[in-house]
Tab-separated table of C-alpha atoms and ligand atoms in Angstrom:
chain	number	residue	atom	x	y	z
A	1179	UNK	CA	-71.395	-12.570	-54.868
A	1180	UNK	CA	-71.317	-11.199	-58.391
A	1181	UNK	CA	-70.690	-7.420	-58.332
A	1182	UNK	CA	-73.287	-4.956	-59.637
A	1183	UNK	CA	-72.241	-2.083	-61.915
A	1184	UNK	CA	-72.661	1.265	-60.082
A	1185	UNK	CA	-75.217	2.517	-62.626
A	1186	UNK	CA	-77.105	-0.786	-62.566
A	1187	UNK	CA	-77.757	-0.181	-58.851
A	1188	UNK	CA	-80.466	2.334	-59.773
A	1189	UNK	CA	-81.562	0.520	-62.953
A	1190	UNK	CA	-80.969	3.693	-64.946
A	1191	UNK	CA	-80.898	1.803	-68.259
A	1192	UNK	CA	-84.607	1.108	-67.889
A	1193	UNK	CA	-85.259	4.839	-68.199
A	1194	UNK	CA	-83.772	4.950	-71.712
A	1195	UNK	CA	-85.550	4.164	-74.950
A	1196	UNK	CA	-84.276	1.372	-77.196
A	1197	UNK	CA	-82.978	3.977	-79.624
A	1198	UNK	CA	-81.128	5.889	-76.908
A	1199	UNK	CA	-79.504	2.677	-75.670
A	1200	UNK	CA	-78.550	1.733	-79.224
A	1201	UNK	CA	-76.909	5.110	-79.906
A	1202	UNK	CA	-75.074	4.976	-76.587
A	1203	UNK	CA	-73.825	1.443	-77.226
A	1204	UNK	CA	-72.645	2.359	-80.733
A	1205	UNK	CA	-70.707	5.383	-79.467
A	1206	UNK	CA	-69.278	3.374	-76.576
A	1207	UNK	CA	-68.086	0.566	-78.844
A	1208	UNK	CA	-66.510	2.980	-81.321
A	1209	UNK	CA	-64.883	5.014	-78.546
A	1210	UNK	CA	-63.445	1.884	-76.933
A	1211	UNK	CA	-62.181	0.608	-80.285
A	1212	UNK	CA	-60.850	3.772	-81.913
A	1213	UNK	CA	-60.118	6.286	-79.167
A	1214	UNK	CA	-59.412	4.620	-75.835
A	1215	UNK	CA	-56.300	2.684	-76.969
A	1216	UNK	CA	-54.592	5.954	-78.013
A	1217	UNK	CA	-55.754	8.476	-75.483
A	1218	UNK	CA	-53.065	8.122	-72.815
A	1219	UNK	CA	-50.445	8.579	-75.530
A	1220	UNK	CA	-52.146	11.692	-76.875
A	1221	UNK	CA	-52.424	13.085	-73.363
A	1222	UNK	CA	-48.757	12.402	-72.637
A	1223	UNK	CA	-47.634	13.936	-75.936
A	1224	UNK	CA	-50.008	16.882	-75.522
A	1225	UNK	CA	-51.083	16.355	-79.130
A	1226	UNK	CA	-54.064	14.869	-80.927
A	1227	UNK	CA	-54.505	13.978	-84.611
A	1228	UNK	CA	-57.345	16.513	-84.755
A	1229	UNK	CA	-58.245	16.210	-88.421
A	1230	UNK	CA	-58.348	12.424	-88.392
A	1231	UNK	CA	-60.300	12.481	-85.129
A	1232	UNK	CA	-62.845	14.929	-86.533
A	1233	UNK	CA	-63.441	12.638	-89.517
A	1234	UNK	CA	-63.800	9.611	-87.229
A	1235	UNK	CA	-66.294	11.476	-85.030
A	1236	UNK	CA	-68.110	12.808	-88.103
A	1237	UNK	CA	-68.356	9.254	-89.458
A	1238	UNK	CA	-69.825	8.185	-86.146
A	1239	UNK	CA	-72.478	10.883	-86.574
A	1240	UNK	CA	-71.880	12.719	-83.295
A	1241	UNK	CA	-70.923	16.161	-84.669
A	1242	UNK	CA	-74.004	18.367	-84.324
A	1243	UNK	CA	-75.999	15.169	-83.814
A	1244	UNK	CA	-78.879	16.918	-82.008
A	1245	UNK	CA	-79.370	19.459	-84.815
A	1246	UNK	CA	-81.901	19.003	-87.625
A	1247	UNK	CA	-80.957	19.105	-91.315
A	1248	UNK	CA	-77.678	20.057	-93.059
A	1249	UNK	CA	-76.274	16.551	-92.686
A	1250	UNK	CA	-76.956	16.390	-88.935
A	1251	UNK	CA	-78.643	13.381	-87.363
A	1252	UNK	CA	-81.405	15.224	-85.466
A	1253	UNK	CA	-81.347	12.918	-82.436
A	1254	UNK	CA	-82.947	13.616	-79.078
A	1255	UNK	CA	-81.099	15.712	-76.509
A	1256	UNK	CA	-80.855	12.661	-74.267
A	1257	UNK	CA	-79.141	10.671	-77.038
A	1258	UNK	CA	-76.692	13.533	-77.527
A	1259	UNK	CA	-76.023	13.628	-73.786
A	1260	UNK	CA	-75.372	9.887	-73.717
A	1261	UNK	CA	-72.908	10.239	-76.605
A	1262	UNK	CA	-71.094	12.984	-74.657
A	1263	UNK	CA	-70.973	10.647	-71.669
A	1264	UNK	CA	-69.359	7.845	-73.670
A	1265	UNK	CA	-66.799	10.182	-75.242
A	1266	UNK	CA	-65.898	11.742	-71.910
A	1267	UNK	CA	-65.573	8.274	-70.376
A	1268	UNK	CA	-62.523	8.097	-72.663
A	1269	UNK	CA	-61.321	11.674	-72.168
A	1270	UNK	CA	-62.853	15.109	-71.549
A	1271	UNK	CA	-60.727	16.431	-74.415
A	1272	UNK	CA	-62.575	14.296	-76.956
A	1273	UNK	CA	-65.942	15.385	-75.608
A	1274	UNK	CA	-64.644	18.967	-75.777
A	1275	UNK	CA	-63.853	18.591	-79.452
A	1276	UNK	CA	-67.391	17.371	-80.043
A	1277	UNK	CA	-69.019	19.977	-77.757
A	1278	UNK	CA	-67.250	22.879	-79.378
A	1279	UNK	CA	-67.847	21.608	-82.891
A	1280	UNK	CA	-71.507	20.648	-82.483
A	1281	UNK	CA	-72.928	22.659	-79.608
A	1282	UNK	CA	-70.994	25.896	-80.011
A	1283	UNK	CA	-69.658	26.458	-83.544
A	1284	UNK	CA	-72.276	24.486	-85.503
A	1285	UNK	CA	-75.106	25.499	-83.196
A	1286	UNK	CA	-74.219	29.207	-83.564
A	1287	UNK	CA	-74.390	28.882	-87.361
A	1288	UNK	CA	-77.474	26.645	-87.272
A	1289	UNK	CA	-79.365	28.960	-84.926
A	1290	UNK	CA	-78.151	32.388	-86.028
A	1291	UNK	CA	-76.680	31.933	-89.519
A	1292	UNK	CA	-78.059	32.833	-92.948
A	1293	UNK	CA	-79.124	30.049	-95.293
A	1294	UNK	CA	-75.888	30.568	-97.293
A	1295	UNK	CA	-73.769	30.313	-94.150
A	1296	UNK	CA	-75.561	27.112	-93.125
A	1297	UNK	CA	-75.132	25.535	-96.565
A	1298	UNK	CA	-71.495	26.530	-96.747
A	1299	UNK	CA	-70.365	25.259	-93.350
A	1300	UNK	CA	-72.756	22.839	-91.647
A	1301	UNK	CA	-72.705	19.709	-93.858
A	1302	UNK	CA	-68.892	19.609	-93.907
A	1303	UNK	CA	-68.725	20.312	-90.185
A	1304	UNK	CA	-71.188	17.472	-89.511
A	1305	UNK	CA	-68.954	15.168	-91.556
A	1306	UNK	CA	-65.833	16.311	-89.699
A	1307	UNK	CA	-64.250	17.672	-92.881
A	1308	UNK	CA	-64.273	21.179	-91.448
A	1309	UNK	CA	-63.459	21.949	-87.819
A	1310	UNK	CA	-64.988	24.905	-85.995
A	1311	UNK	CA	-64.158	26.864	-82.863
A	1312	UNK	CA	-66.015	29.397	-80.716
A	1313	UNK	CA	-64.228	32.498	-79.505
A	1314	UNK	CA	-65.933	34.252	-76.611
A	1315	UNK	CA	-63.375	34.352	-73.762
A	1316	UNK	CA	-60.587	36.937	-73.771
A	1317	UNK	CA	-57.457	37.310	-71.641
A	1318	UNK	CA	-59.302	39.851	-69.451
A	1319	UNK	CA	-62.899	38.704	-69.921
A	1320	UNK	CA	-63.793	35.129	-68.939
A	1321	UNK	CA	-66.682	34.878	-66.482
A	1322	UNK	CA	-67.734	38.367	-67.543
A	1323	UNK	CA	-67.941	38.135	-71.329
A	1324	UNK	CA	-69.719	41.496	-71.390
A	1325	UNK	CA	-66.275	43.024	-70.675
A	1326	UNK	CA	-64.924	41.832	-74.049
A	1327	UNK	CA	-62.666	44.223	-75.964
A	1328	UNK	CA	-62.613	42.532	-79.354
A	1329	UNK	CA	-64.381	44.901	-81.669
A	1330	UNK	CA	-65.751	44.994	-85.192
A	1331	UNK	CA	-66.011	48.289	-87.046
A	1332	UNK	CA	-67.742	49.043	-90.338
A	1333	UNK	CA	-65.590	50.090	-93.296
A	1334	UNK	CA	-67.937	50.590	-96.217
A	1335	UNK	CA	-69.861	47.334	-96.363
A	1336	UNK	CA	-66.929	45.381	-94.831
A	1337	UNK	CA	-66.214	44.685	-91.172
A	1338	UNK	CA	-62.750	45.115	-89.626
A	1339	UNK	CA	-62.069	43.059	-86.497
A	1340	UNK	CA	-59.414	43.643	-83.837
A	1341	UNK	CA	-58.809	41.841	-80.555
A	1342	UNK	CA	-57.609	38.668	-78.861
A	1343	UNK	CA	-59.535	35.598	-77.749
A	1344	UNK	CA	-58.024	33.192	-75.212
A	1345	UNK	CA	-58.412	29.526	-74.270
A	1346	UNK	CA	-60.200	28.606	-77.466
A	1347	UNK	CA	-60.762	24.863	-77.916
A	1348	UNK	CA	-59.973	23.640	-81.474
A	1349	UNK	CA	-58.628	27.163	-82.218
A	1350	UNK	CA	-55.431	26.376	-84.105
A	1351	UNK	CA	-56.945	23.497	-86.104
A	1352	UNK	CA	-60.225	25.217	-86.980
A	1353	UNK	CA	-61.303	25.948	-90.555
A	1354	UNK	CA	-63.775	28.494	-89.244
A	1355	UNK	CA	-63.823	30.524	-86.050
A	1356	UNK	CA	-67.071	31.902	-84.649
A	1357	UNK	CA	-65.806	35.154	-83.121
A	1358	UNK	CA	-67.931	37.353	-80.854
A	1359	UNK	CA	-67.115	41.051	-81.036
A	1360	UNK	CA	-68.394	44.359	-79.792
A	1361	UNK	CA	-69.982	46.602	-82.450
A	1362	UNK	CA	-71.871	49.886	-82.347
A	1363	UNK	CA	-75.051	47.820	-82.243
A	1364	UNK	CA	-73.901	45.546	-79.381
A	1365	UNK	CA	-72.201	42.122	-79.439
A	1366	UNK	CA	-72.387	40.335	-82.820
A	1367	UNK	CA	-70.996	37.030	-84.099
A	1368	UNK	CA	-68.664	36.710	-87.116
A	1369	UNK	CA	-67.481	33.733	-89.138
A	1370	UNK	CA	-63.735	34.022	-89.680
A	1371	UNK	CA	-62.312	31.448	-92.131
A	1372	UNK	CA	-58.795	30.168	-91.329
A	1373	UNK	CA	-56.215	31.905	-93.478
A	1374	UNK	CA	-57.980	35.277	-93.480
A	1375	UNK	CA	-55.192	37.940	-93.510
A	1376	UNK	CA	-54.541	39.319	-90.007
A	1377	UNK	CA	-55.998	36.242	-88.299
A	1378	UNK	CA	-53.759	33.773	-86.449
A	1379	UNK	CA	-54.326	31.097	-83.813
A	1380	UNK	CA	-51.211	30.192	-81.823
A	1381	UNK	CA	-51.623	27.035	-79.743
A	1382	UNK	CA	-51.406	27.201	-75.937
A	1383	UNK	CA	-48.915	24.633	-74.629
A	1384	UNK	CA	-47.684	23.489	-71.195
A	1385	UNK	CA	-51.215	22.564	-70.027
A	1386	UNK	CA	-51.628	20.118	-67.139
A	1387	UNK	CA	-55.276	19.492	-68.030
A	1388	UNK	CA	-57.057	18.639	-71.289
A	1389	UNK	CA	-53.782	17.676	-72.892
A	1390	UNK	CA	-55.705	15.582	-75.437
A	1391	UNK	CA	-57.413	18.719	-76.730
A	1392	UNK	CA	-56.235	21.653	-78.800
A	1393	UNK	CA	-56.419	25.012	-76.998
A	1394	UNK	CA	-55.383	28.242	-78.707
A	1395	UNK	CA	-55.373	31.992	-78.680
A	1396	UNK	CA	-57.151	33.789	-81.533
A	1397	UNK	CA	-55.392	36.963	-82.647
A	1398	UNK	CA	-57.288	39.393	-84.883
A	1399	UNK	CA	-55.295	42.280	-86.338
A	1400	UNK	CA	-57.298	44.371	-88.791
A	1401	UNK	CA	-59.112	41.282	-90.042
A	1402	UNK	CA	-61.283	42.425	-92.929
A	1403	UNK	CA	-64.471	40.459	-93.522
A	1404	UNK	CA	-67.289	40.927	-96.014
A	1405	UNK	CA	-70.722	41.995	-94.743
A	1406	UNK	CA	-72.034	38.442	-95.088
A	1407	UNK	CA	-69.520	37.116	-92.517
A	1408	UNK	CA	-71.767	38.341	-89.719
A	1409	UNK	CA	-74.333	35.973	-88.183
A	1410	UNK	CA	-77.578	37.819	-88.900
A	1411	UNK	CA	-79.654	36.204	-86.146
A	1412	UNK	CA	-77.566	36.941	-83.037
A	1413	UNK	CA	-77.809	40.344	-81.352
A	1414	UNK	CA	-76.341	41.100	-77.948
A	1415	UNK	CA	-74.790	38.826	-75.340
A	1416	UNK	CA	-77.799	36.531	-75.405
A	1417	UNK	CA	-76.455	35.240	-78.776
A	1418	UNK	CA	-73.301	33.571	-77.409
A	1419	UNK	CA	-74.859	32.809	-74.003
A	1420	UNK	CA	-77.667	30.892	-75.714
A	1421	UNK	CA	-75.052	28.742	-77.452
A	1422	UNK	CA	-73.413	28.008	-74.095
A	1423	UNK	CA	-76.660	26.430	-72.877
A	1424	UNK	CA	-76.210	23.736	-75.532
A	1425	UNK	CA	-72.626	22.870	-74.609
A	1426	UNK	CA	-73.296	23.049	-70.876
A	1427	UNK	CA	-76.089	20.516	-71.351
A	1428	UNK	CA	-73.630	18.069	-72.947
A	1429	UNK	CA	-71.237	18.528	-70.038
A	1430	UNK	CA	-73.979	17.602	-67.534
A	1431	UNK	CA	-73.881	14.097	-69.044
A	1432	UNK	CA	-70.250	14.147	-70.134
A	1433	UNK	CA	-68.709	14.704	-66.708
A	1434	UNK	CA	-70.511	11.583	-65.468
A	1435	UNK	CA	-68.714	9.565	-68.134
A	1436	UNK	CA	-65.354	10.551	-66.671
A	1437	UNK	CA	-66.628	9.728	-63.158
A	1438	UNK	CA	-67.995	6.368	-64.283
A	1439	UNK	CA	-64.706	5.406	-65.897
A	1440	UNK	CA	-62.847	6.287	-62.683
A	1441	UNK	CA	-65.276	4.334	-60.521
A	1442	UNK	CA	-65.173	1.245	-62.745
A	1443	UNK	CA	-61.384	1.389	-62.629
A	1444	UNK	CA	-61.309	1.814	-58.840
A	1445	UNK	CA	-63.758	-1.041	-58.190
A	1446	UNK	CA	-61.823	-3.388	-60.405
A	1447	UNK	CA	-58.526	-2.306	-58.848
A	1448	UNK	CA	-59.859	-2.692	-55.293
A	1449	UNK	CA	-61.043	-6.227	-56.057
A	1450	UNK	CA	-57.653	-7.239	-57.479
A	1451	UNK	CA	-55.346	-5.457	-55.068
A	1452	UNK	CA	-54.334	-7.280	-51.904
A	1453	UNK	CA	-53.493	-5.204	-48.824
A	1454	UNK	CA	-52.828	-6.686	-45.406
A	1455	UNK	CA	-53.558	-10.130	-46.886
A	1456	UNK	CA	-57.085	-9.340	-48.073
A	1457	UNK	CA	-58.595	-7.648	-51.148
A	1458	UNK	CA	-58.726	-3.865	-50.767
A	1459	UNK	CA	-62.406	-4.127	-51.757
A	1460	UNK	CA	-63.173	-6.151	-48.618
A	1461	UNK	CA	-62.417	-3.289	-46.199
A	1462	UNK	CA	-65.230	-1.140	-44.860
A	1463	UNK	CA	-63.392	2.103	-45.524
A	1464	UNK	CA	-63.028	1.185	-49.199
A	1465	UNK	CA	-66.657	0.123	-49.457
A	1466	UNK	CA	-67.768	3.388	-47.887
A	1467	UNK	CA	-65.852	5.302	-50.580
A	1468	UNK	CA	-67.295	3.136	-53.352
A	1469	UNK	CA	-70.835	3.377	-51.968
A	1470	UNK	CA	-70.689	7.170	-51.639
A	1471	UNK	CA	-69.303	7.540	-55.144
A	1472	UNK	CA	-71.884	5.277	-56.739
A	1473	UNK	CA	-74.660	7.158	-54.906
A	1474	UNK	CA	-73.387	10.433	-56.411
A	1475	UNK	CA	-72.969	8.880	-59.856
A	1476	UNK	CA	-76.515	7.511	-59.759
A	1477	UNK	CA	-77.993	10.797	-58.526
A	1478	UNK	CA	-76.056	12.718	-61.188
A	1479	UNK	CA	-77.345	10.359	-63.854
A	1480	UNK	CA	-80.953	10.803	-62.745
A	1481	UNK	CA	-80.466	14.575	-62.751
A	1482	UNK	CA	-78.938	14.493	-66.243
A	1483	UNK	CA	-81.780	12.366	-67.577
A	1484	UNK	CA	-84.388	14.619	-65.995
A	1485	UNK	CA	-82.780	17.682	-67.612
A	1486	UNK	CA	-82.542	15.807	-70.906
A	1487	UNK	CA	-86.245	14.971	-70.828
A	1488	UNK	CA	-87.022	18.636	-70.083
A	1489	UNK	CA	-84.828	19.688	-73.014
A	1490	UNK	CA	-86.544	17.268	-75.358
A	1491	UNK	CA	-89.883	18.689	-74.214
A	1492	UNK	CA	-88.578	22.204	-74.977
A	1493	UNK	CA	-88.877	23.220	-71.328
A	1494	UNK	CA	-85.280	23.317	-70.052
A	1495	UNK	CA	-84.217	26.665	-68.528
A	1496	UNK	CA	-80.665	28.071	-68.163
A	1497	UNK	CA	-80.980	27.899	-64.354
A	1498	UNK	CA	-81.753	24.185	-64.551
A	1499	UNK	CA	-78.691	23.668	-66.742
A	1500	UNK	CA	-76.651	25.493	-64.086
A	1501	UNK	CA	-77.930	23.033	-61.447
A	1502	UNK	CA	-76.785	20.139	-63.625
A	1503	UNK	CA	-73.413	21.593	-64.619
A	1504	UNK	CA	-72.587	22.676	-61.059
A	1505	UNK	CA	-73.560	19.387	-59.451
A	1506	UNK	CA	-72.334	16.879	-61.980
A	1507	UNK	CA	-68.905	18.433	-62.601
A	1508	UNK	CA	-68.348	19.063	-58.879
A	1509	UNK	CA	-69.248	15.463	-58.040
A	1510	UNK	CA	-67.291	14.043	-60.973
A	1511	UNK	CA	-64.061	15.703	-59.886
A	1512	UNK	CA	-64.636	14.559	-56.291
A	1513	UNK	CA	-65.156	10.994	-57.552
A	1514	UNK	CA	-62.023	11.134	-59.713
A	1515	UNK	CA	-59.891	12.334	-56.804
A	1516	UNK	CA	-61.335	9.734	-54.390
A	1517	UNK	CA	-60.743	6.958	-56.934
A	1518	UNK	CA	-57.148	8.100	-57.190
A	1519	UNK	CA	-56.697	7.371	-53.468
A	1520	UNK	CA	-57.941	3.805	-53.992
A	1521	UNK	CA	-55.299	3.220	-56.655
A	1522	UNK	CA	-52.502	4.430	-54.389
A	1523	UNK	CA	-49.290	5.163	-56.271
A	1524	UNK	CA	-50.609	3.476	-59.418
A	1525	UNK	CA	-53.245	6.193	-59.463
A	1526	UNK	CA	-50.732	8.870	-60.387
A	1527	UNK	CA	-49.717	7.266	-63.671
A	1528	UNK	CA	-51.192	7.297	-67.169
A	1529	UNK	CA	-51.441	3.493	-66.951
A	1530	UNK	CA	-54.808	4.188	-65.320
A	1531	UNK	CA	-57.262	6.881	-66.387
A	1532	UNK	CA	-58.143	8.381	-63.000
A	1533	UNK	CA	-55.683	11.235	-62.533
A	1534	UNK	CA	-55.964	12.070	-66.241
A	1535	UNK	CA	-59.736	12.417	-65.720
A	1536	UNK	CA	-59.268	14.382	-62.479
A	1537	UNK	CA	-56.867	16.798	-64.167
A	1538	UNK	CA	-59.186	17.196	-67.160
A	1539	UNK	CA	-62.109	17.907	-64.865
A	1540	UNK	CA	-60.219	20.937	-63.483
A	1541	UNK	CA	-60.825	22.548	-66.877
A	1542	UNK	CA	-64.391	21.296	-67.053
A	1543	UNK	CA	-65.039	22.880	-63.641
A	1544	UNK	CA	-63.809	26.206	-65.059
A	1545	UNK	CA	-65.008	26.349	-68.643
A	1546	UNK	CA	-68.608	26.836	-69.731
A	1547	UNK	CA	-69.200	28.843	-66.573
A	1548	UNK	CA	-67.185	28.225	-63.407
A	1549	UNK	CA	-68.816	26.606	-60.364
A	1550	UNK	CA	-69.005	30.072	-58.828
A	1551	UNK	CA	-70.825	31.465	-61.880
A	1552	UNK	CA	-73.351	28.622	-61.822
A	1553	UNK	CA	-73.876	29.060	-58.056
A	1554	UNK	CA	-74.598	32.743	-58.713
A	1555	UNK	CA	-77.029	31.892	-61.541
A	1556	UNK	CA	-78.905	29.596	-59.134
A	1557	UNK	CA	-78.660	32.195	-56.355
A	1558	UNK	CA	-80.186	34.809	-58.632
A	1559	UNK	CA	-83.037	32.453	-59.536
A	1560	UNK	CA	-83.714	31.761	-55.854
A	1561	UNK	CA	-83.550	35.324	-54.576
A	1562	UNK	CA	-84.211	37.579	-57.546
A	1563	UNK	CA	-80.956	39.389	-56.654
A	1564	UNK	CA	-77.991	39.268	-59.024
A	1565	UNK	CA	-74.665	39.006	-57.171
A	1566	UNK	CA	-72.335	38.926	-60.193
A	1567	UNK	CA	-71.372	42.562	-60.011
B	912	LIG	P1	-76.870	39.261	-68.147
B	912	LIG	O1	-77.069	40.740	-68.063
B	912	LIG	O2	-77.432	38.385	-67.113
B	912	LIG	O3	-77.366	38.729	-69.578
B	912	LIG	C1	-77.029	39.379	-70.798
B	912	LIG	C2	-78.051	38.916	-71.835
B	912	LIG	O4	-77.886	37.500	-72.047
B	912	LIG	C3	-79.092	36.802	-71.654
B	912	LIG	N1	-78.670	35.556	-70.999
B	912	LIG	C4	-78.848	34.358	-71.561
B	912	LIG	N2	-79.436	33.986	-72.705
B	912	LIG	C5	-79.463	32.684	-72.997
B	912	LIG	N3	-78.922	31.756	-72.184
B	912	LIG	C6	-78.322	32.077	-71.028
B	912	LIG	N4	-77.778	31.121	-70.251
B	912	LIG	C7	-78.268	33.431	-70.661
B	912	LIG	N5	-77.752	34.113	-69.612
B	912	LIG	C8	-78.021	35.409	-69.829
B	912	LIG	C9	-79.813	37.748	-70.742
B	912	LIG	O5	-81.196	37.487	-70.745
B	912	LIG	C10	-79.497	39.084	-71.380
B	912	LIG	O6	-80.273	39.210	-72.555
B	912	LIG	P2	-80.786	40.653	-73.046
B	912	LIG	O7	-81.572	40.340	-74.273
B	912	LIG	O8	-81.590	41.181	-71.907
B	912	LIG	O9	-79.551	41.459	-73.300
B	912	LIG	O10	-75.323	38.999	-68.324
B	912	LIG	P3	-74.132	39.324	-67.350
B	912	LIG	O11	-73.197	40.179	-68.143
B	912	LIG	O12	-74.634	39.802	-66.009
B	912	LIG	O13	-73.450	37.888	-67.160
B	912	LIG	C11	-74.162	36.820	-66.627
B	912	LIG	C12	-73.286	35.538	-66.534
B	912	LIG	C13	-72.156	35.759	-65.565
B	912	LIG	C14	-74.183	34.438	-66.029
B	912	LIG	C15	-72.773	35.117	-67.880
B	912	LIG	O14	-72.113	36.132	-68.506
B	912	LIG	C16	-71.965	33.841	-67.856
B	912	LIG	O15	-72.549	32.780	-68.081
B	912	LIG	N6	-70.604	33.841	-67.662
B	912	LIG	C17	-69.775	32.659	-67.864
B	912	LIG	C18	-69.107	32.755	-69.221
B	912	LIG	C19	-68.912	31.416	-69.855
B	912	LIG	O16	-69.532	30.433	-69.525
B	912	LIG	N7	-68.028	31.355	-70.829
B	912	LIG	C20	-67.852	30.162	-71.564
B	912	LIG	C21	-67.036	30.400	-72.812
B	912	LIG	S1	-67.131	29.065	-73.992
B	912	LIG	C22	-66.327	27.805	-73.286
B	912	LIG	O17	-65.913	27.832	-72.178
B	912	LIG	C23	-66.158	26.595	-74.135
B	912	LIG	S2	-65.281	25.326	-73.375
B	912	LIG	C24	-66.072	24.040	-74.135
B	912	LIG	C25	-65.279	22.808	-74.284
B	912	LIG	O18	-64.077	22.823	-74.602
B	912	LIG	O19	-65.953	21.766	-74.094
B	913	LIG	P1	-62.153	34.432	-64.322
B	913	LIG	O1	-63.431	34.896	-64.900
B	913	LIG	O2	-61.028	35.401	-64.212
B	913	LIG	O3	-62.436	33.825	-62.882
B	913	LIG	C1	-61.405	33.580	-61.914
B	913	LIG	C2	-62.084	33.118	-60.626
B	913	LIG	O4	-62.961	34.160	-60.170
B	913	LIG	C3	-62.973	31.890	-60.816
B	913	LIG	O5	-62.916	31.073	-59.684
B	913	LIG	C4	-64.361	32.496	-60.938
B	913	LIG	O6	-65.393	31.609	-60.604
B	913	LIG	C5	-64.254	33.632	-59.946
B	913	LIG	N1	-65.250	34.669	-60.177
B	913	LIG	C6	-65.542	35.310	-61.328
B	913	LIG	N2	-66.557	36.169	-61.163
B	913	LIG	C7	-66.924	36.072	-59.866
B	913	LIG	C8	-67.918	36.709	-59.067
B	913	LIG	N3	-68.765	37.602	-59.577
B	913	LIG	N4	-67.990	36.365	-57.757
B	913	LIG	C9	-67.147	35.454	-57.217
B	913	LIG	N5	-66.203	34.801	-57.926
B	913	LIG	C10	-66.084	35.121	-59.224
B	913	LIG	N6	-63.686	29.930	-73.854
B	913	LIG	C11	-64.225	30.127	-75.087
B	913	LIG	O7	-64.773	31.178	-75.384
B	913	LIG	N7	-64.176	29.131	-76.025
B	913	LIG	C12	-63.571	27.935	-75.790
B	913	LIG	O8	-63.544	27.071	-76.666
B	913	LIG	C13	-62.972	27.720	-74.518
B	913	LIG	N8	-62.302	26.565	-74.268
B	913	LIG	C14	-61.614	26.431	-73.084
B	913	LIG	C15	-60.788	25.325	-72.889
B	913	LIG	C16	-60.044	25.197	-71.717
B	913	LIG	C17	-59.126	24.043	-71.536
B	913	LIG	C18	-60.193	26.155	-70.690
B	913	LIG	C19	-59.439	26.011	-69.388
B	913	LIG	C20	-60.998	27.254	-70.862
B	913	LIG	C21	-61.703	27.418	-72.076
B	913	LIG	N9	-62.468	28.567	-72.330
B	913	LIG	C22	-63.049	28.764	-73.560
B	913	LIG	C23	-62.473	29.657	-71.367
B	913	LIG	C24	-63.410	29.469	-70.195
B	913	LIG	O9	-64.740	29.609	-70.580
B	913	LIG	C25	-63.027	30.492	-69.116
B	913	LIG	O10	-61.788	30.073	-68.580
B	913	LIG	C26	-64.063	30.609	-68.022
B	913	LIG	O11	-65.243	31.218	-68.515
B	913	LIG	C27	-63.562	31.399	-66.808
B	913	LIG	O12	-62.934	32.588	-67.182
B	913	LIG	P2	-61.462	32.948	-66.632
B	913	LIG	O13	-60.586	31.772	-66.835
B	913	LIG	O14	-61.080	34.225	-67.259
B	913	LIG	O15	-61.635	33.125	-65.092
């Protein structure tokens, strides 16, 4: 019999509008043409042509695609999620570039910036001419960003920033860093242009995950900024945490792209591979694995779409995003690891995408709120008791 694609099992495509399908298909075709052929090489080298990639992604219209105005496409949240899914089907690092650019750096400026800040940065960021990064995490403050030490002090009308940010995606290639710092009036956001004296962004090497993504430290030593470098609209920790909601939403869809790519690879491999004189796909144990994985992929997709529809209706809550991020990343990494078993020894190489995806998903499980953090967010919603501290 002719095999059915795992997502076709639940006829998920029928739940998308024509426009959503068209955007998804365009991103998929471009990703397969321009990104997929190179990604294993980038991962192996631990280097990406970030500037060229940003322009390619800008040309495709996916940078800040769900934002309105300033050169952004203003698509639905679901369309943005589907684009994340197609990019992450190639590599989580490429989706990371897009998430950080569009949902964190651009969103922070779009939501909290002055008109001048928006005009200066957003159109070029949408086009991929400028790259942005988002510095919240510090060496000693990850899950608990309220413990940040980076500070900004007034000196006349200027601000002087000191501190260190850690694990910052796009950091060393960014033209502008959105840096969150403690001030006398609580946490505030600052736009730090690359090249500002006292600011440096050394790249973090020797990663075993997200090797096709730039990760850096941000070092701020008496970085002097004019008064208008501050984002006027963000006050307190709710400023950066509100931005995280946007990127976490993209990951709810994105992680499923990595899982789908693994499952497609494993099904095709199992059909071609002969073991004990029969196709690997013909054994019950293999079919059980494939059935369980496609059930999780389908459920994750329905969850993502439901959250996307809520977001487009303006009703999505942070707790609901936590449900999606927790479930879909947890299931995606389980799928990637199970698919690796189906590929046997071939599964450990970069000839196939599965272990690359599994390793990437280790980062995805940790960044944008670890699984534990999202469990605690859900636990708080269920009980009214916070168990973070
Ligand atoms: P808590 O006291 O609960 O809240 C402080 C203030 O923030 C508000 N808030 C939110 N606002 C909007 N959206 C959310 N999701 C929010 N969560 C909380 C809250 O209402 C309060 O506002 P106000 O006005 O009353 O002050 O904060 P807490 O200190 O107890 O911490 C809560 C916790 C642990 C959930 C939170 O801090 C957290 O989410 N921790 C995880 C940190 C995290 O996710 N970091 C991600 C860094 S960026 C990144 O990883 C990019 S990787 C992307 C890529 O490469 O793709
Ligand atoms: P910790 O907070 O030290 O946590 C360690 C462990 O303790 C985890 O298992 C955690 O779940 C657990 N834990 C924490 N609190 C509790 C608790 N209350 N109860 C029980 N268990 C708990 N950050 C940015 O700001 N910008 C970026 O662009 C960015 N990009 C990243 C890219 C990569 C590749 C990676 C790996 C990380 C990136 N991060 C970025 C940082 C990321 O957001 C943090 O790593 C994450 O928030 C977790 O912080 P941590 O690593 O300090 O772990």
